[in-house]
């Protein structure tokens, strides 16, 4: 259950970050409506709320940190692997570009690193 919670938080966090960055890209590069900046800001706020408990205000710090089952530094490090996977999925689904075999290998390495960082047994660390 802990593993599913962790992976779920990482997936939602990655999607929030990518959407928060993709919408301004559409506005700047593709001439889409500036109104896209509003959901982009909301998405980035959600991203910060989900991932950055150590940087949150002191009033929310303890509660936000409790969303993740391990120390904040490990959360930041492991999140990178999930972000890579979600970004490649975005490349395929949204941009219409099929990832290469090398993309898949890199993604597998990143996810393996994430799993080791988050789920390896630790002696009280």
mmCIF file of N, CA and C in Angstrom:
data_model
loop_
_atom_site.group_PDB
_atom_site.id
_atom_site.type_symbol
_atom_site.label_atom_id
_atom_site.label_comp_id
_atom_site.label_asym_id
_atom_site.label_seq_id
_atom_site.Cartn_x
_atom_site.Cartn_y
_atom_site.Cartn_z
ATOM 1 N N UNK A 1 0.826 -1.204 0.000
ATOM 2 C CA UNK A 1 0.000 0.000 0.000
ATOM 3 C C UNK A 1 0.867 1.263 0.000
ATOM 4 N N UNK A 2 1.953 1.225 0.772
ATOM 5 C CA UNK A 2 2.859 2.359 0.831
ATOM 6 C C UNK A 2 3.471 2.634 -0.544
ATOM 7 N N UNK A 3 3.820 1.571 -1.258
ATOM 8 C CA UNK A 3 4.400 1.717 -2.583
ATOM 9 C C UNK A 3 3.398 2.348 -3.545
ATOM 10 N N UNK A 4 2.147 1.930 -3.483
ATOM 11 C CA UNK A 4 1.120 2.497 -4.363
ATOM 12 C C UNK A 4 0.872 3.965 -4.047
ATOM 13 N N UNK A 5 0.851 4.303 -2.763
ATOM 14 C CA UNK A 5 0.657 5.704 -2.363
ATOM 15 C C UNK A 5 1.796 6.564 -2.904
ATOM 16 N N UNK A 6 3.023 6.075 -2.746
ATOM 17 C CA UNK A 6 4.190 6.818 -3.210
ATOM 18 C C UNK A 6 4.146 7.007 -4.718
ATOM 19 N N UNK A 7 3.910 5.931 -5.452
ATOM 20 C CA UNK A 7 3.855 6.031 -6.910
ATOM 21 C C UNK A 7 2.711 6.925 -7.369
ATOM 22 N N UNK A 8 1.567 6.824 -6.706
ATOM 23 C CA UNK A 8 0.434 7.685 -7.041
ATOM 24 C C UNK A 8 0.748 9.152 -6.838
ATOM 25 N N UNK A 9 1.386 9.480 -5.712
ATOM 26 C CA UNK A 9 1.769 10.873 -5.467
ATOM 27 C C UNK A 9 2.749 11.360 -6.522
ATOM 28 N N UNK A 10 3.718 10.525 -6.873
ATOM 29 C CA UNK A 10 4.691 10.911 -7.886
ATOM 30 C C UNK A 10 4.026 11.127 -9.246
ATOM 31 N N UNK A 11 3.096 10.262 -9.625
ATOM 32 C CA UNK A 11 2.428 10.399 -10.917
ATOM 33 C C UNK A 11 1.620 11.689 -10.994
ATOM 34 N N UNK A 12 0.844 11.964 -9.963
ATOM 35 C CA UNK A 12 0.038 13.188 -9.951
ATOM 36 C C UNK A 12 0.948 14.418 -9.953
ATOM 37 N N UNK A 13 2.045 14.347 -9.207
ATOM 38 C CA UNK A 13 2.993 15.453 -9.148
ATOM 39 C C UNK A 13 3.608 15.715 -10.514
ATOM 40 N N UNK A 14 4.020 14.655 -11.203
ATOM 41 C CA UNK A 14 4.639 14.812 -12.520
ATOM 42 C C UNK A 14 3.654 15.394 -13.527
ATOM 43 N N UNK A 15 2.436 14.903 -13.510
ATOM 44 C CA UNK A 15 1.428 15.438 -14.431
ATOM 45 C C UNK A 15 1.166 16.914 -14.146
ATOM 46 N N UNK A 16 1.077 17.270 -12.870
ATOM 47 C CA UNK A 16 0.849 18.676 -12.505
ATOM 48 C C UNK A 16 1.997 19.553 -12.999
ATOM 49 N N UNK A 17 3.226 19.065 -12.862
ATOM 50 C CA UNK A 17 4.377 19.858 -13.316
ATOM 51 C C UNK A 17 4.385 20.004 -14.835
ATOM 52 N N UNK A 18 4.151 18.915 -15.535
ATOM 53 C CA UNK A 18 4.189 18.967 -17.000
ATOM 54 C C UNK A 18 3.069 19.850 -17.552
ATOM 55 N N UNK A 19 1.864 19.707 -17.020
ATOM 56 C CA UNK A 19 0.754 20.555 -17.473
ATOM 57 C C UNK A 19 1.060 22.016 -17.165
ATOM 58 N N UNK A 20 1.606 22.277 -15.980
ATOM 59 C CA UNK A 20 1.930 23.642 -15.588
ATOM 60 C C UNK A 20 2.974 24.298 -16.468
ATOM 61 N N UNK A 21 3.820 23.494 -17.086
ATOM 62 C CA UNK A 21 4.835 24.029 -18.004
ATOM 63 C C UNK A 21 4.391 23.985 -19.460
ATOM 64 N N UNK A 22 3.553 23.038 -19.802
ATOM 65 C CA UNK A 22 3.107 22.882 -21.186
ATOM 66 C C UNK A 22 2.123 23.988 -21.598
ATOM 67 N N UNK A 23 1.251 24.379 -20.704
ATOM 68 C CA UNK A 23 0.263 25.406 -21.053
ATOM 69 C C UNK A 23 0.910 26.752 -21.378
ATOM 70 N N UNK A 24 1.887 27.232 -20.595
ATOM 71 C CA UNK A 24 2.573 28.466 -21.008
ATOM 72 C C UNK A 24 3.341 28.294 -22.335
ATOM 73 N N UNK A 25 3.855 27.102 -22.564
ATOM 74 C CA UNK A 25 4.503 26.817 -23.846
ATOM 75 C C UNK A 25 3.515 27.022 -24.994
ATOM 76 N N UNK A 26 2.298 26.511 -24.831
ATOM 77 C CA UNK A 26 1.281 26.696 -25.870
ATOM 78 C C UNK A 26 0.993 28.177 -26.101
ATOM 79 N N UNK A 27 0.943 28.944 -25.027
ATOM 80 C CA UNK A 27 0.682 30.382 -25.131
ATOM 81 C C UNK A 27 1.846 31.092 -25.824
ATOM 82 N N UNK A 28 3.088 30.773 -25.410
ATOM 83 C CA UNK A 28 4.251 31.473 -25.941
ATOM 84 C C UNK A 28 4.632 31.043 -27.355
ATOM 85 N N UNK A 29 4.591 29.774 -27.623
ATOM 86 C CA UNK A 29 5.106 29.252 -28.891
ATOM 87 C C UNK A 29 4.042 28.992 -29.946
ATOM 88 N N UNK A 30 2.809 28.761 -29.510
ATOM 89 C CA UNK A 30 1.782 28.373 -30.471
ATOM 90 C C UNK A 30 0.654 29.397 -30.572
ATOM 91 N N UNK A 31 0.806 30.523 -29.875
ATOM 92 C CA UNK A 31 -0.170 31.590 -29.984
ATOM 93 C C UNK A 31 -1.527 31.294 -29.364
ATOM 94 N N UNK A 32 -1.577 30.373 -28.432
ATOM 95 C CA UNK A 32 -2.846 30.049 -27.770
ATOM 96 C C UNK A 32 -3.203 31.154 -26.780
ATOM 97 N N UNK A 33 -4.396 31.083 -26.235
ATOM 98 C CA UNK A 33 -4.921 32.119 -25.345
ATOM 99 C C UNK A 33 -4.089 32.275 -24.071
ATOM 100 N N UNK A 34 -3.946 33.515 -23.658
ATOM 101 C CA UNK A 34 -3.253 33.796 -22.395
ATOM 102 C C UNK A 34 -4.036 33.239 -21.202
ATOM 103 N N UNK A 35 -5.299 32.926 -21.397
ATOM 104 C CA UNK A 35 -6.095 32.321 -20.325
ATOM 105 C C UNK A 35 -5.515 30.975 -19.886
ATOM 106 N N UNK A 36 -4.709 30.360 -20.723
ATOM 107 C CA UNK A 36 -4.062 29.099 -20.351
ATOM 108 C C UNK A 36 -3.111 29.271 -19.161
ATOM 109 N N UNK A 37 -2.711 30.520 -18.899
ATOM 110 C CA UNK A 37 -1.810 30.762 -17.778
ATOM 111 C C UNK A 37 -2.495 30.530 -16.430
ATOM 112 N N UNK A 38 -3.811 30.682 -16.383
ATOM 113 C CA UNK A 38 -4.520 30.447 -15.116
ATOM 114 C C UNK A 38 -4.488 28.975 -14.707
ATOM 115 N N UNK A 39 -4.901 28.033 -15.566
ATOM 116 C CA UNK A 39 -4.770 26.638 -15.154
ATOM 117 C C UNK A 39 -3.307 26.212 -15.007
ATOM 118 N N UNK A 40 -2.408 26.852 -15.753
ATOM 119 C CA UNK A 40 -0.986 26.538 -15.596
ATOM 120 C C UNK A 40 -0.518 26.902 -14.190
ATOM 121 N N UNK A 41 -0.908 28.073 -13.728
ATOM 122 C CA UNK A 41 -0.535 28.493 -12.375
ATOM 123 C C UNK A 41 -1.131 27.561 -11.325
ATOM 124 N N UNK A 42 -2.376 27.173 -11.517
ATOM 125 C CA UNK A 42 -3.013 26.243 -10.571
ATOM 126 C C UNK A 42 -2.300 24.898 -10.582
ATOM 127 N N UNK A 43 -1.917 24.446 -11.759
ATOM 128 C CA UNK A 43 -1.227 23.170 -11.873
ATOM 129 C C UNK A 43 0.144 23.226 -11.198
ATOM 130 N N UNK A 44 0.865 24.317 -11.377
ATOM 131 C CA UNK A 44 2.168 24.451 -10.727
ATOM 132 C C UNK A 44 2.031 24.608 -9.218
ATOM 133 N N UNK A 45 0.960 25.244 -8.776
ATOM 134 C CA UNK A 45 0.711 25.321 -7.336
ATOM 135 C C UNK A 45 0.462 23.930 -6.760
ATOM 136 N N UNK A 46 -0.309 23.128 -7.473
ATOM 137 C CA UNK A 46 -0.536 21.744 -7.050
ATOM 138 C C UNK A 46 0.778 20.979 -7.032
ATOM 139 N N UNK A 47 1.581 21.159 -8.051
ATOM 140 C CA UNK A 47 2.908 20.527 -8.106
ATOM 141 C C UNK A 47 3.726 20.872 -6.868
ATOM 142 N N UNK A 48 3.803 22.148 -6.545
ATOM 143 C CA UNK A 48 4.580 22.571 -5.380
ATOM 144 C C UNK A 48 4.014 21.986 -4.093
ATOM 145 N N UNK A 49 2.703 21.979 -3.994
ATOM 146 C CA UNK A 49 2.053 21.445 -2.798
ATOM 147 C C UNK A 49 2.346 19.962 -2.630
ATOM 148 N N UNK A 50 2.385 19.222 -3.727
ATOM 149 C CA UNK A 50 2.607 17.778 -3.661
ATOM 150 C C UNK A 50 4.060 17.406 -3.449
ATOM 151 N N UNK A 51 4.992 18.146 -4.033
ATOM 152 C CA UNK A 51 6.382 17.714 -4.041
ATOM 153 C C UNK A 51 7.271 18.441 -3.052
ATOM 154 N N UNK A 52 6.970 19.666 -2.760
ATOM 155 C CA UNK A 52 7.931 20.484 -2.032
ATOM 156 C C UNK A 52 7.580 20.712 -0.570
ATOM 157 N N UNK A 53 7.367 19.670 0.213
ATOM 158 C CA UNK A 53 6.993 19.897 1.607
ATOM 159 C C UNK A 53 8.062 20.623 2.395
ATOM 160 N N UNK A 54 9.320 20.403 2.102
ATOM 161 C CA UNK A 54 10.371 21.058 2.869
ATOM 162 C C UNK A 54 10.436 22.552 2.579
ATOM 163 N N UNK A 55 9.966 22.963 1.417
ATOM 164 C CA UNK A 55 9.998 24.372 1.053
ATOM 165 C C UNK A 55 8.689 25.077 1.388
ATOM 166 N N UNK A 56 7.719 24.324 1.857
ATOM 167 C CA UNK A 56 6.417 24.910 2.181
ATOM 168 C C UNK A 56 6.521 25.769 3.436
ATOM 169 N N UNK A 57 5.499 26.529 3.667
ATOM 170 C CA UNK A 57 5.508 27.361 4.872
ATOM 171 C C UNK A 57 5.539 26.470 6.104
ATOM 172 N N UNK A 58 6.034 27.005 7.202
ATOM 173 C CA UNK A 58 6.165 26.203 8.424
ATOM 174 C C UNK A 58 4.823 25.679 8.922
ATOM 175 N N UNK A 59 3.762 26.413 8.674
ATOM 176 C CA UNK A 59 2.439 25.969 9.134
ATOM 177 C C UNK A 59 2.009 24.679 8.459
ATOM 178 N N UNK A 60 2.406 24.485 7.198
ATOM 179 C CA UNK A 60 2.007 23.294 6.457
ATOM 180 C C UNK A 60 3.089 22.227 6.414
ATOM 181 N N UNK A 61 4.269 22.544 6.884
ATOM 182 C CA UNK A 61 5.416 21.657 6.708
ATOM 183 C C UNK A 61 5.166 20.230 7.203
ATOM 184 N N UNK A 62 4.759 20.069 8.427
ATOM 185 C CA UNK A 62 4.609 18.724 8.991
ATOM 186 C C UNK A 62 3.543 17.911 8.247
ATOM 187 N N UNK A 63 2.439 18.553 7.924
ATOM 188 C CA UNK A 63 1.370 17.829 7.235
ATOM 189 C C UNK A 63 1.789 17.423 5.830
ATOM 190 N N UNK A 64 2.391 18.347 5.080
ATOM 191 C CA UNK A 64 2.808 18.037 3.721
ATOM 192 C C UNK A 64 3.879 16.955 3.691
ATOM 193 N N UNK A 65 4.821 17.028 4.597
ATOM 194 C CA UNK A 65 5.876 16.027 4.652
ATOM 195 C C UNK A 65 5.301 14.651 4.926
ATOM 196 N N UNK A 66 4.205 14.613 5.650
ATOM 197 C CA UNK A 66 3.602 13.322 5.970
ATOM 198 C C UNK A 66 2.969 12.654 4.749
ATOM 199 N N UNK A 67 2.759 13.395 3.664
ATOM 200 C CA UNK A 67 2.224 12.788 2.451
ATOM 201 C C UNK A 67 3.206 11.786 1.865
ATOM 202 N N UNK A 68 4.473 12.035 2.037
ATOM 203 C CA UNK A 68 5.508 11.148 1.500
ATOM 204 C C UNK A 68 6.081 10.302 2.627
ATOM 205 N N UNK A 69 6.341 9.040 2.339
ATOM 206 C CA UNK A 69 6.727 8.108 3.394
ATOM 207 C C UNK A 69 8.196 8.144 3.780
ATOM 208 N N UNK A 70 8.986 9.028 3.229
ATOM 209 C CA UNK A 70 10.407 9.056 3.541
ATOM 210 C C UNK A 70 10.897 10.494 3.578
ATOM 211 N N UNK A 71 12.187 10.667 3.832
ATOM 212 C CA UNK A 71 12.783 11.994 3.954
ATOM 213 C C UNK A 71 12.649 12.789 2.653
ATOM 214 N N UNK A 72 12.532 14.094 2.786
ATOM 215 C CA UNK A 72 12.301 14.967 1.639
ATOM 216 C C UNK A 72 13.376 14.823 0.568
ATOM 217 N N UNK A 73 14.629 14.701 0.937
ATOM 218 C CA UNK A 73 15.703 14.558 -0.041
ATOM 219 C C UNK A 73 15.533 13.325 -0.911
ATOM 220 N N UNK A 74 15.094 12.236 -0.309
ATOM 221 C CA UNK A 74 14.836 11.022 -1.089
ATOM 222 C C UNK A 74 13.642 11.228 -2.023
ATOM 223 N N UNK A 75 12.646 11.918 -1.535
ATOM 224 C CA UNK A 75 11.475 12.197 -2.370
ATOM 225 C C UNK A 75 11.895 12.981 -3.600
ATOM 226 N N UNK A 76 12.701 14.024 -3.425
ATOM 227 C CA UNK A 76 13.132 14.846 -4.553
ATOM 228 C C UNK A 76 13.942 14.010 -5.545
ATOM 229 N N UNK A 77 14.857 13.201 -5.033
ATOM 230 C CA UNK A 77 15.710 12.383 -5.900
ATOM 231 C C UNK A 77 14.896 11.353 -6.677
ATOM 232 N N UNK A 78 14.015 10.653 -5.993
ATOM 233 C CA UNK A 78 13.246 9.583 -6.626
ATOM 234 C C UNK A 78 12.207 10.130 -7.599
ATOM 235 N N UNK A 79 11.681 11.287 -7.324
ATOM 236 C CA UNK A 79 10.671 11.884 -8.198
ATOM 237 C C UNK A 79 11.182 12.022 -9.627
ATOM 238 N N UNK A 80 12.469 12.276 -9.775
ATOM 239 C CA UNK A 80 13.040 12.443 -11.107
ATOM 240 C C UNK A 80 12.769 11.260 -12.021
ATOM 241 N N UNK A 81 12.843 10.055 -11.491
ATOM 242 C CA UNK A 81 12.580 8.865 -12.303
ATOM 243 C C UNK A 81 11.155 8.809 -12.806
ATOM 244 N N UNK A 82 10.223 9.145 -11.932
ATOM 245 C CA UNK A 82 8.808 9.143 -12.338
ATOM 246 C C UNK A 82 8.549 10.276 -13.329
ATOM 247 N N UNK A 83 9.175 11.409 -13.118
ATOM 248 C CA UNK A 83 9.008 12.526 -14.043
ATOM 249 C C UNK A 83 9.457 12.129 -15.445
ATOM 250 N N UNK A 84 10.577 11.437 -15.547
ATOM 251 C CA UNK A 84 11.073 10.997 -16.850
ATOM 252 C C UNK A 84 10.044 10.107 -17.536
ATOM 253 N N UNK A 85 9.474 9.170 -16.808
ATOM 254 C CA UNK A 85 8.476 8.261 -17.390
ATOM 255 C C UNK A 85 7.245 9.022 -17.859
ATOM 256 N N UNK A 86 6.753 9.931 -17.041
ATOM 257 C CA UNK A 86 5.553 10.687 -17.415
ATOM 258 C C UNK A 86 5.859 11.615 -18.593
ATOM 259 N N UNK A 87 7.048 12.212 -18.622
ATOM 260 C CA UNK A 87 7.410 13.089 -19.728
ATOM 261 C C UNK A 87 7.470 12.315 -21.051
ATOM 262 N N UNK A 88 7.985 11.097 -21.019
ATOM 263 C CA UNK A 88 8.023 10.293 -22.241
ATOM 264 C C UNK A 88 6.621 9.864 -22.664
ATOM 265 N N UNK A 89 5.777 9.575 -21.693
ATOM 266 C CA UNK A 89 4.387 9.259 -22.019
ATOM 267 C C UNK A 89 3.708 10.485 -22.640
ATOM 268 N N UNK A 90 3.983 11.667 -22.108
ATOM 269 C CA UNK A 90 3.460 12.918 -22.658
ATOM 270 C C UNK A 90 3.947 13.102 -24.090
ATOM 271 N N UNK A 91 5.244 12.829 -24.326
ATOM 272 C CA UNK A 91 5.806 12.924 -25.665
ATOM 273 C C UNK A 91 4.997 12.092 -26.648
ATOM 274 N N UNK A 92 4.612 10.909 -26.226
ATOM 275 C CA UNK A 92 3.892 9.980 -27.090
ATOM 276 C C UNK A 92 2.429 10.386 -27.259
ATOM 277 N N UNK A 93 1.739 10.628 -26.138
ATOM 278 C CA UNK A 93 0.292 10.870 -26.174
ATOM 279 C C UNK A 93 -0.056 12.281 -26.651
ATOM 280 N N UNK A 94 0.626 13.274 -26.133
ATOM 281 C CA UNK A 94 0.262 14.667 -26.445
ATOM 282 C C UNK A 94 0.988 15.180 -27.683
ATOM 283 N N UNK A 95 2.299 14.949 -27.738
ATOM 284 C CA UNK A 95 3.072 15.453 -28.875
ATOM 285 C C UNK A 95 3.011 14.536 -30.094
ATOM 286 N N UNK A 96 2.530 13.320 -29.906
ATOM 287 C CA UNK A 96 2.398 12.395 -31.019
ATOM 288 C C UNK A 96 3.715 11.830 -31.533
ATOM 289 N N UNK A 97 4.739 11.845 -30.697
ATOM 290 C CA UNK A 97 6.054 11.327 -31.080
ATOM 291 C C UNK A 97 6.310 10.053 -30.276
ATOM 292 N N UNK A 98 6.474 8.960 -30.987
ATOM 293 C CA UNK A 98 6.682 7.683 -30.311
ATOM 294 C C UNK A 98 8.101 7.625 -29.731
ATOM 295 N N UNK A 99 8.228 7.317 -28.437
ATOM 296 C CA UNK A 99 9.563 7.190 -27.843
ATOM 297 C C UNK A 99 10.365 6.074 -28.520
ATOM 298 N N UNK A 100 11.667 6.272 -28.583
ATOM 299 C CA UNK A 100 12.550 5.286 -29.191
ATOM 300 C C UNK A 100 12.872 4.183 -28.177
ATOM 301 N N UNK A 101 13.533 3.152 -28.655
ATOM 302 C CA UNK A 101 13.988 2.088 -27.754
ATOM 303 C C UNK A 101 14.947 2.648 -26.707
ATOM 304 N N UNK A 102 15.768 3.611 -27.110
ATOM 305 C CA UNK A 102 16.694 4.224 -26.148
ATOM 306 C C UNK A 102 15.947 5.041 -25.096
ATOM 307 N N UNK A 103 14.873 5.670 -25.500
ATOM 308 C CA UNK A 103 14.030 6.364 -24.524
ATOM 309 C C UNK A 103 13.507 5.365 -23.493
ATOM 310 N N UNK A 104 13.043 4.214 -23.971
ATOM 311 C CA UNK A 104 12.502 3.181 -23.075
ATOM 312 C C UNK A 104 13.575 2.647 -22.137
ATOM 313 N N UNK A 105 14.782 2.442 -22.648
ATOM 314 C CA UNK A 105 15.882 1.964 -21.798
ATOM 315 C C UNK A 105 16.212 3.008 -20.732
ATOM 316 N N UNK A 106 16.321 4.249 -21.144
ATOM 317 C CA UNK A 106 16.605 5.318 -20.177
ATOM 318 C C UNK A 106 15.525 5.437 -19.121
ATOM 319 N N UNK A 107 14.273 5.295 -19.555
ATOM 320 C CA UNK A 107 13.146 5.348 -18.627
ATOM 321 C C UNK A 107 13.219 4.187 -17.629
ATOM 322 N N UNK A 108 13.534 3.002 -18.123
ATOM 323 C CA UNK A 108 13.640 1.843 -17.236
ATOM 324 C C UNK A 108 14.752 2.035 -16.211
ATOM 325 N N UNK A 109 15.875 2.588 -16.639
ATOM 326 C CA UNK A 109 16.981 2.860 -15.710
ATOM 327 C C UNK A 109 16.533 3.878 -14.655
ATOM 328 N N UNK A 110 15.858 4.940 -15.103
ATOM 329 C CA UNK A 110 15.404 5.976 -14.161
ATOM 330 C C UNK A 110 14.400 5.416 -13.166
ATOM 331 N N UNK A 111 13.461 4.594 -13.630
ATOM 332 C CA UNK A 111 12.468 4.012 -12.722
ATOM 333 C C UNK A 111 13.097 2.998 -11.769
ATOM 334 N N UNK A 112 14.101 2.293 -12.244
ATOM 335 C CA UNK A 112 14.824 1.382 -11.349
ATOM 336 C C UNK A 112 15.527 2.175 -10.256
ATOM 337 N N UNK A 113 16.144 3.279 -10.640
ATOM 338 C CA UNK A 113 16.776 4.153 -9.644
ATOM 339 C C UNK A 113 15.764 4.694 -8.648
ATOM 340 N N UNK A 114 14.599 5.097 -9.143
ATOM 341 C CA UNK A 114 13.550 5.592 -8.245
ATOM 342 C C UNK A 114 13.144 4.520 -7.253
ATOM 343 N N UNK A 115 12.953 3.290 -7.742
ATOM 344 C CA UNK A 115 12.528 2.196 -6.858
ATOM 345 C C UNK A 115 13.589 1.893 -5.807
ATOM 346 N N UNK A 116 14.856 1.915 -6.201
ATOM 347 C CA UNK A 116 15.919 1.660 -5.237
ATOM 348 C C UNK A 116 15.945 2.750 -4.173
ATOM 349 N N UNK A 117 15.867 3.993 -4.595
ATOM 350 C CA UNK A 117 15.903 5.110 -3.643
ATOM 351 C C UNK A 117 14.724 5.057 -2.677
ATOM 352 N N UNK A 118 13.539 4.808 -3.192
ATOM 353 C CA UNK A 118 12.337 4.870 -2.346
ATOM 354 C C UNK A 118 12.056 3.615 -1.536
ATOM 355 N N UNK A 119 12.364 2.458 -2.097
ATOM 356 C CA UNK A 119 11.854 1.234 -1.481
ATOM 357 C C UNK A 119 12.914 0.277 -0.954
ATOM 358 N N UNK A 120 14.191 0.635 -1.060
ATOM 359 C CA UNK A 120 15.235 -0.231 -0.520
ATOM 360 C C UNK A 120 15.120 -0.276 1.000
ATOM 361 N N UNK A 121 15.393 -1.444 1.603
ATOM 362 C CA UNK A 121 15.349 -1.525 3.065
ATOM 363 C C UNK A 121 16.420 -0.622 3.680
ATOM 364 N N UNK A 122 16.068 0.006 4.757
ATOM 365 C CA UNK A 122 17.003 0.898 5.465
ATOM 366 C C UNK A 122 16.968 0.580 6.944
ATOM 367 N N UNK A 123 18.094 0.684 7.536
ATOM 368 C CA UNK A 123 18.184 0.466 8.975
ATOM 369 C C UNK A 123 17.983 1.756 9.747
ATOM 370 N N UNK A 124 16.748 2.256 9.782
ATOM 371 C CA UNK A 124 16.419 3.444 10.565
ATOM 372 C C UNK A 124 16.801 4.766 9.925
ATOM 373 N N UNK A 125 17.197 4.772 8.657
ATOM 374 C CA UNK A 125 17.609 6.030 8.018
ATOM 375 C C UNK A 125 16.486 6.649 7.276
#
